[in-house]
mmCIF file of C-alpha atoms in Angstrom:
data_model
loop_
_atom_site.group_PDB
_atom_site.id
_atom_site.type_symbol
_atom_site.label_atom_id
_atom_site.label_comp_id
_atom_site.label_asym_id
_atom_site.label_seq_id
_atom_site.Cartn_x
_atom_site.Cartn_y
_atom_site.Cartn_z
ATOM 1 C CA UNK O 10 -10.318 -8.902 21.395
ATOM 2 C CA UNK O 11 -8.602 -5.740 20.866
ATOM 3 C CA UNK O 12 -7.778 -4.283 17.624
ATOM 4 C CA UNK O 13 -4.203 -4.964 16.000
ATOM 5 C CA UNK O 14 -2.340 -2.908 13.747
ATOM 6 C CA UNK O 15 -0.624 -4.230 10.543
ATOM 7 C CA UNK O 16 2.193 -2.997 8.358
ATOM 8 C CA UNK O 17 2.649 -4.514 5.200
ATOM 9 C CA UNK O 18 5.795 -3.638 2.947
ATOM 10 C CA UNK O 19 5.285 -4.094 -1.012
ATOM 11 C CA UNK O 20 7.792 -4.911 -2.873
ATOM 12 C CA UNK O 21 6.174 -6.569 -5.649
ATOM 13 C CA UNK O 22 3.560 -5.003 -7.585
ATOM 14 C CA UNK O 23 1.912 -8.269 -9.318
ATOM 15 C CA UNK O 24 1.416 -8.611 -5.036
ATOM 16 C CA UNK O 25 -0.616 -5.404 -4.716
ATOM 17 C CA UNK O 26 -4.006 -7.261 -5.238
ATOM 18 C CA UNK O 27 -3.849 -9.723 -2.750
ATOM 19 C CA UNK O 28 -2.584 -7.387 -0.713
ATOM 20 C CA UNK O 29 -5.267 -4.999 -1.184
ATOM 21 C CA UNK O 30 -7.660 -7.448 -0.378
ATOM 22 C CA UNK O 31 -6.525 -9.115 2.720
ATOM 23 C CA UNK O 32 -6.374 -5.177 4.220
ATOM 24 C CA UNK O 33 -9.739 -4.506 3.436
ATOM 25 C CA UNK O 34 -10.418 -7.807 5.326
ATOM 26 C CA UNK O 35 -8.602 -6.630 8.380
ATOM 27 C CA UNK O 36 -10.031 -3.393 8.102
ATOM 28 C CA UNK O 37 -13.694 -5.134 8.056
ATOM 29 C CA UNK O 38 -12.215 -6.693 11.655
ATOM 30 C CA UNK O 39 -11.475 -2.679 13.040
ATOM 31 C CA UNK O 40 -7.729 -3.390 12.708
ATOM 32 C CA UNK O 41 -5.655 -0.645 11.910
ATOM 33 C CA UNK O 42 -3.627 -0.942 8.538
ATOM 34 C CA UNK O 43 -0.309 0.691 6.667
ATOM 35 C CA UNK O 44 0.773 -0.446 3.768
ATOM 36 C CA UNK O 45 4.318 0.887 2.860
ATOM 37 C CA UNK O 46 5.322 0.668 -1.517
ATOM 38 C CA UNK O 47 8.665 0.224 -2.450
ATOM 39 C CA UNK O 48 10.414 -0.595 -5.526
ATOM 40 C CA UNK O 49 8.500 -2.054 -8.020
ATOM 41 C CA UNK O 50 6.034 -1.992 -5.895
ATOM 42 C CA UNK O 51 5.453 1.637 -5.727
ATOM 43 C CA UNK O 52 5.104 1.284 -9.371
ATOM 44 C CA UNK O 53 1.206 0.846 -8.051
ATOM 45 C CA UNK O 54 0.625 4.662 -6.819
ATOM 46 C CA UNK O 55 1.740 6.225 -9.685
ATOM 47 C CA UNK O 56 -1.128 8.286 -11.779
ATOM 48 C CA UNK O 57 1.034 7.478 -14.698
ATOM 49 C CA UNK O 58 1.692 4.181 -14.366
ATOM 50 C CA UNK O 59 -2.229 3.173 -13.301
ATOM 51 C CA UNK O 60 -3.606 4.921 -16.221
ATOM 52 C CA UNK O 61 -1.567 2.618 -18.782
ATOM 53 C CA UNK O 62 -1.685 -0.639 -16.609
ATOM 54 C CA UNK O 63 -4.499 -3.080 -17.459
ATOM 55 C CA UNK O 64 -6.546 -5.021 -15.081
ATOM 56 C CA UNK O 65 -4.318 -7.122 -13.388
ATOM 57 C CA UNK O 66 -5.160 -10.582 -11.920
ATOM 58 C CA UNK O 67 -8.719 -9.639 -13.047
ATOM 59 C CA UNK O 68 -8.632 -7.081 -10.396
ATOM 60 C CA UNK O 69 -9.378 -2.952 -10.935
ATOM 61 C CA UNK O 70 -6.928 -1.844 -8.906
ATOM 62 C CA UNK O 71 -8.139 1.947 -9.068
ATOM 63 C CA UNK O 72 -11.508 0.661 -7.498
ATOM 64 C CA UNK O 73 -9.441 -1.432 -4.962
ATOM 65 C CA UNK O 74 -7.418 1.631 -3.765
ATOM 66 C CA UNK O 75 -10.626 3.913 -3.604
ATOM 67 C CA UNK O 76 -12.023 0.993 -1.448
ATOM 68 C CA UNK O 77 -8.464 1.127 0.602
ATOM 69 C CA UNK O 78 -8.609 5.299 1.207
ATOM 70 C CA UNK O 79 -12.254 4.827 2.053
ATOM 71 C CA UNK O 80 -11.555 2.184 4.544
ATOM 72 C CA UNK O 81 -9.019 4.192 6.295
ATOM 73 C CA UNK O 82 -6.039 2.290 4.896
ATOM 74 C CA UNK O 83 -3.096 4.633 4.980
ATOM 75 C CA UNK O 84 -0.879 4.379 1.586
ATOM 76 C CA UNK O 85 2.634 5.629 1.802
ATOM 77 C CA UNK O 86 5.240 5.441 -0.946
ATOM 78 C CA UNK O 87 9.382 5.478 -1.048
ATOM 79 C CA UNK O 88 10.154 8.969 -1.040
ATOM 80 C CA UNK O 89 13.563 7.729 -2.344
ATOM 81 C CA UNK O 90 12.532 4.920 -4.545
ATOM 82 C CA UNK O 91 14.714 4.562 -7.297
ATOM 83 C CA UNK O 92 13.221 2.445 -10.184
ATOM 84 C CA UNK O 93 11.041 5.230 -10.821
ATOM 85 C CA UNK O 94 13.300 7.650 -12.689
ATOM 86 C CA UNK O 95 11.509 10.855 -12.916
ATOM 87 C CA UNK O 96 9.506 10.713 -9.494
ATOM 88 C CA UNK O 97 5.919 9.284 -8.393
ATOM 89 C CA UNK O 98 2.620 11.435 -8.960
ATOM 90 C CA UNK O 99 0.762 9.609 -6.021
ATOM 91 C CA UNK O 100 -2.526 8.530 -6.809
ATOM 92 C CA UNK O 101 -5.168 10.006 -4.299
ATOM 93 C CA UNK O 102 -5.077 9.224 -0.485
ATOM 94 C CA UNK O 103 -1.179 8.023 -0.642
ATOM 95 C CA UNK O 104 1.955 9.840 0.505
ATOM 96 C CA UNK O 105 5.787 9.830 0.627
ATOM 97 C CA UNK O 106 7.130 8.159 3.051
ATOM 98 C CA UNK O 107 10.405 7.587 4.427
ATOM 99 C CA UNK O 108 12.330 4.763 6.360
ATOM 100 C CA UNK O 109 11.903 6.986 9.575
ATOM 101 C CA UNK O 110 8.080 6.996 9.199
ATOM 102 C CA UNK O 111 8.228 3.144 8.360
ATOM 103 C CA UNK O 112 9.995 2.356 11.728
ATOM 104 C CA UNK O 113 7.678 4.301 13.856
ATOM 105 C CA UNK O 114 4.571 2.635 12.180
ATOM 106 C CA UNK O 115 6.919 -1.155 12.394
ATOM 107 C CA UNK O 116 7.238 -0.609 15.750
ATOM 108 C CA UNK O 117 3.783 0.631 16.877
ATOM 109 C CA UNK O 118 2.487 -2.863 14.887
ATOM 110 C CA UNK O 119 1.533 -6.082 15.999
ATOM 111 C CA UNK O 120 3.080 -7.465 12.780
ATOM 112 C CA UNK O 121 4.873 -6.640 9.908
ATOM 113 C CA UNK O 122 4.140 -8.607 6.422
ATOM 114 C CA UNK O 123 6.087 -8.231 3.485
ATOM 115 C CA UNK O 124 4.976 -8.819 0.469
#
């Protein structure tokens, strides 16, 4: 079977978790994974924001992302995402992103999951 690539979008960041997780599954598989943050779901790749959050659904999401840019996961945030008033300072591995970058990568995929 050949390998499929995946986009997720994020939205939500009480859905970063699961999301985490089920790319780390599909990574496990040799599919190829994207997972694009925006509004409060960018919230997620900020140093800041990380720092000050506490485990959330029981889950270390600072281990989870190491396990993500170790996997080969690629992490893009909104490069025009508004709820975050004075700009993102991306955690390691992620990038900006814009909607341009998000097409080619929607397109390219076998599916799209938003989350």
């Amino acid at each position: 079977m050949a390998n499929k690539k995946f986009v997720y979008f994020v939205s939500l960041s009480s859905n970063v978790p699961y999301v985490l997780n089920k790319a780390l599954e599909m990574i496990e598989q040799k599919d190829e994974v994207d997972i694009f943050f925006d509004l409060d779901g960018a919230r997620v790749l900020d140093k800041r924001y990380l720092k000050k959050m506490p485990r959330t659904h029981g889950v270390d999401l600072s281990s989870l992302f190491t396990k993500a840019r170790q996997a080969g996961i690629h992490l893009y945030g909104c490069q025009m995402n508004v709820l975050i008033a004075d700009g993102l300072e991306l955690i390691e591995g992620a990038e900006l992103a814009g909607v341009v970058t998000f097409l080619e990568r929607a397109y390219q995929a076998d599916a799209v999951l938003s989350y």
